[in-house]
Amino acid sequence: MNTHFAIAGWGAVSPAGWSAAALSDAVLAGTKYPAAVESRHPGAPAFPCQRAPALDTPPPWLRHTRLRRASPITRFAVAAALEALGTAAPAGGGLGIVFSVQNGGVNFSRRFYAEVLENPSLASPILFPETVFNAPSSHLAALLAAPALNNTLVSDTGGFLVALDLAAQWLDEGRVSDCLVLAAEEQDWLSTEALALYPGPKTAAEGAAALWLRRAASSGSEILLEQITAPQIITNTRSRAEAILAMRREIAAPASAALFTSASGAASWDRPHLHAFADWQGPRYALQPQFGHPFAVLSGWQCVLACELLQRGLARDAVIPADTGASQALAAWFQKTAASA
Amino acid sequence: MAYRRGATLSGPHRVVVTGLGLVTAHGAGRAPNTAGFRGGQRSLRPVTVFDTSGLRAHLGGEAPLPDSLPPCGLTPRQTARLDRAAILLVLAGLECLEQAGWSAAEKQDAGVLSLGTSAAGMSLGEAYYRQKTVSPARQRGLAHLAHLYQPHAQARLLADATGLQASVHIIANACASGSNAVGHAFHLVKQGRARRAVAGGYDALSQLVFTGFDSLQALSTTLPRPFAADRDGLALGEGAAVLTLERLDDAHARGAFIWGEITGYGASTDLHHLTQPQPEGEAALRSMSTACAEAGWQPNEVDYLNAHGTGTPLNDSAEGAAICRWAGAAAASLRVSSIKGGIGHLLGGAGAVEAALCLLALREGWIPPNVPVPNPDPVCRFQLVQTPCDFPLRRVLSNSFGFGGANATLALQHFPDA
């Protein structure tokens, strides 16, 4: 069986706009996106955040019955997925979905819990189901009429790469014919204020990223999934720096590859990552200093940016480390080929 | 596990379960759970971990927790910060790993830690919200509440407690999560992507989730009675189960005790509704069929089916229809039961706990009875087992279905002693 997998499409929602091109153009142009400073109510402490811009007109898919009251996380996920699939979307039957998330549907979770505390007998049965981690991927499956495998993974910034690995596994085992890999997050003061409690980036961001993975064609130019390293867990006996170094040692890509770095601009938090890649020779592209920290979406945006730049001929190999989380470190390597597999 | 383009895998391997730990309302550990499940014990009681006075329902499967954890690798600070969910997970994990007898080197090369949960440390998230809104100036403790609420942080606690080094995969497919996590780990070991794996599921009772099910009027206001014609809903419970999975050859080489073999895993997505199953159980039928196809089983070769069987009117009728469609002519002789009348619905922990239960039953030769239902739903054209029953089980299916249309089925098989 052909175990070569290609990235057939990609999509993104970010503070730069509702497309992968908007994200990439903004990175290449170095466009500044000043963070908004928001507080949960007048007089409360204010925290910086980067929101996705509002859409001028509602897209037609919002008329789907499952999406009428969907919160931003679902809308971001659907938009990125539809952009990734484009007009050549596969028939639903064999399409798998792997959705990764860290905060999840935090808008509705906060609203529902506030109602629980206010008066549990009046807490809304409409809100509660939307608080479940897999609600966005369920809505997306309904929209795409995709009854095959659909997993929601909860992780931190590396979750998107774990999801990509699972998609490759499903394709390899013939359980799906195509697979959408997604991450999405939405802003809420619960998560925005939580970010301020940690070392590292302080500006929260929202959005989504999506890749469409399928078997590589026998000819033609494609972006191939070359490698995903084994996740290196951080424990009491292995520090984050050690996990990042272990990840770095496993990357088989040439050191001339473009590095879609996870660096945040927060010096102390970035130090283990910068140390591990100190000898990297290829060009570096960073997203967080421009857009803020999008939680589980970060490695998704890194992947989408890599695909855009590979597609535009700005690099042949791309390395995406996902090592800013507190749980595990892993990396992916994509390669653009003229005649694949 | 790692992906490399064009790499050749060593599988397929036969996958066996060599370690098993669990905690439910029946108690902490294999012994009280074997007694409770085998005897059809009802362990539901009024919920005490939060106030239910403003709700319709008040019963739950609250797990009795010990005063302290067994000695383990957690620091005193980590231990002091454990919430109920993490305690359940760590207790099950410690029992499992101790019994599995993995060496330190095997724990350091555990491959994957695959866990299912729907709410993780929700009680910590609730505490974070309350502190933020009631005492907004107070910062003390907020960071650990926000961090340990997250399932990957709780997975790390299990790793620290047991000395595991493994890739962490957290599957949150609502009430199917536990079965998905076990099935995912099974496939990783079967195909040779991981040499061995730790898999399980867990969830604790939480005010947000309990009130959510109450708001949906999905909770029984009497007693949950899966597959009864007059059933009126489910009871929520809490618990965890953790299993070690490894290749049969490896288990034999080290002389490991074998609870049973995992032979199939099926999953599918029900597109009908966010919280309601398609009435004929189309997706459930697909997940059962897929699991059996992988196992190479025909319906008449399955001795027992552990049903998802929540006790809600919609689930049980759809699942019952799916079971009958899947089994066909074999339905009349198929033994079926749900354990949720005894311990409640463990949400993300349910699939793993029920896989553990099935392995106990396969090993020791009994069937866990459903709570007695004098008036079964007419959809039950199978043998609904309602009294304690010894039976030499060989092949078992376990169903888990969840919000979002997540459906999963595990196929488990008796493994004879050499």
Coordinates of N, CA, C and O in Angstrom, one line a residue, chain A residues 45-48 188-204 293 295, chain B residues 128 132 139 142-143 146:
Chain A
P45 N -9.6 44.0 35.4 CA -8.3 44.1 34.8 C -8.4 43.8 33.3 O -9.3 43.0 32.8
A46 N -7.6 44.5 32.5 CA -7.6 44.3 31.0 C -6.4 43.4 30.6 O -5.3 43.5 31.2
F47 N -6.7 42.7 29.6 CA -5.7 41.7 29.0 C -5.6 41.8 27.5 O -6.7 42.0 26.9
P48 N -4.4 41.6 26.9 CA -4.3 41.8 25.5 C -4.8 40.5 24.8 O -4.6 39.4 25.2
D188 N -12.0 34.1 25.0 CA -12.9 34.3 26.1 C -12.1 34.8 27.3 O -10.9 34.4 27.4
W189 N -12.6 35.6 28.1 CA -11.8 36.1 29.2 C -11.3 35.0 30.1 O -10.2 35.1 30.7
L190 N -12.0 33.8 30.2 CA -11.5 32.7 31.0 C -10.1 32.3 30.5 O -9.1 32.2 31.3
S191 N -9.9 32.1 29.2 CA -8.6 31.7 28.7 C -7.6 32.8 28.6 O -6.4 32.7 28.8
T192 N -8.1 34.0 28.2 CA -7.2 35.1 28.0 C -6.5 35.5 29.3 O -5.3 35.7 29.4
E193 N -7.3 35.5 30.4 CA -6.7 35.8 31.7 C -5.9 34.7 32.2 O -4.9 35.0 32.9
A194 N -6.2 33.5 31.9 CA -5.4 32.3 32.3 C -4.0 32.4 31.7 O -3.0 32.1 32.4
L195 N -3.9 32.9 30.5 CA -2.6 33.0 29.8 C -1.6 33.9 30.6 O -0.4 33.6 30.7
A196 N -2.2 34.9 31.2 CA -1.3 35.8 32.0 C -0.7 35.2 33.2 O 0.2 35.8 33.8
L197 N -1.2 34.1 33.6 CA -0.7 33.4 34.8 C 0.6 32.6 34.6 O 1.2 32.2 35.5
Y198 N 0.9 32.4 33.3 CA 2.0 31.6 33.0 C 3.2 32.4 32.4 O 3.0 33.5 31.9
P199 N 4.4 31.8 32.5 CA 5.5 32.4 31.8 C 5.2 32.2 30.3 O 4.5 31.3 29.9
G200 N 5.8 33.0 29.5 CA 5.6 32.8 28.1 C 4.7 33.9 27.5 O 4.5 35.0 28.1
P201 N 4.2 33.7 26.3 CA 3.4 34.7 25.6 C 2.2 35.2 26.5 O 1.6 34.4 27.1
K202 N 1.9 36.4 26.4 CA 0.8 37.0 27.2 C -0.4 37.4 26.3 O -1.5 37.8 26.9
T203 N -0.3 37.5 25.0 CA -1.4 37.9 24.2 C -2.1 36.7 23.6 O -1.5 36.0 22.8
A204 N -3.3 36.5 24.0 CA -4.1 35.4 23.5 C -4.6 35.7 22.1 O -4.9 36.8 21.7
H293 N -0.8 34.3 20.9 CA -0.7 32.8 21.2 C -2.1 32.2 21.0 O -3.1 32.5 21.8
F295 N -3.1 29.0 21.4 CA -3.3 27.8 22.0 C -3.1 26.6 21.0 O -2.1 26.6 20.4
Chain B
Y128 N -11.7 27.7 39.4 CA -11.1 28.8 38.7 C -12.1 29.9 38.4 O -11.9 31.1 38.7
K132 N -12.3 33.6 40.1 CA -12.2 34.8 39.2 C -13.3 35.7 39.4 O -13.2 36.9 39.2
Q139 N -5.1 36.0 43.5 CA -4.4 35.3 42.5 C -3.9 33.9 43.0 O -3.7 33.1 42.1
L142 N -4.6 30.3 41.4 CA -5.2 30.3 40.0 C -4.4 29.5 39.0 O -5.0 28.8 38.1
A143 N -3.1 29.7 39.0 CA -2.3 29.1 37.9 C -2.5 27.5 38.0 O -2.6 26.9 36.9
A146 N -5.9 26.5 36.6 CA -6.0 26.6 35.2 C -5.2 25.5 34.5 O -5.6 25.0 33.4

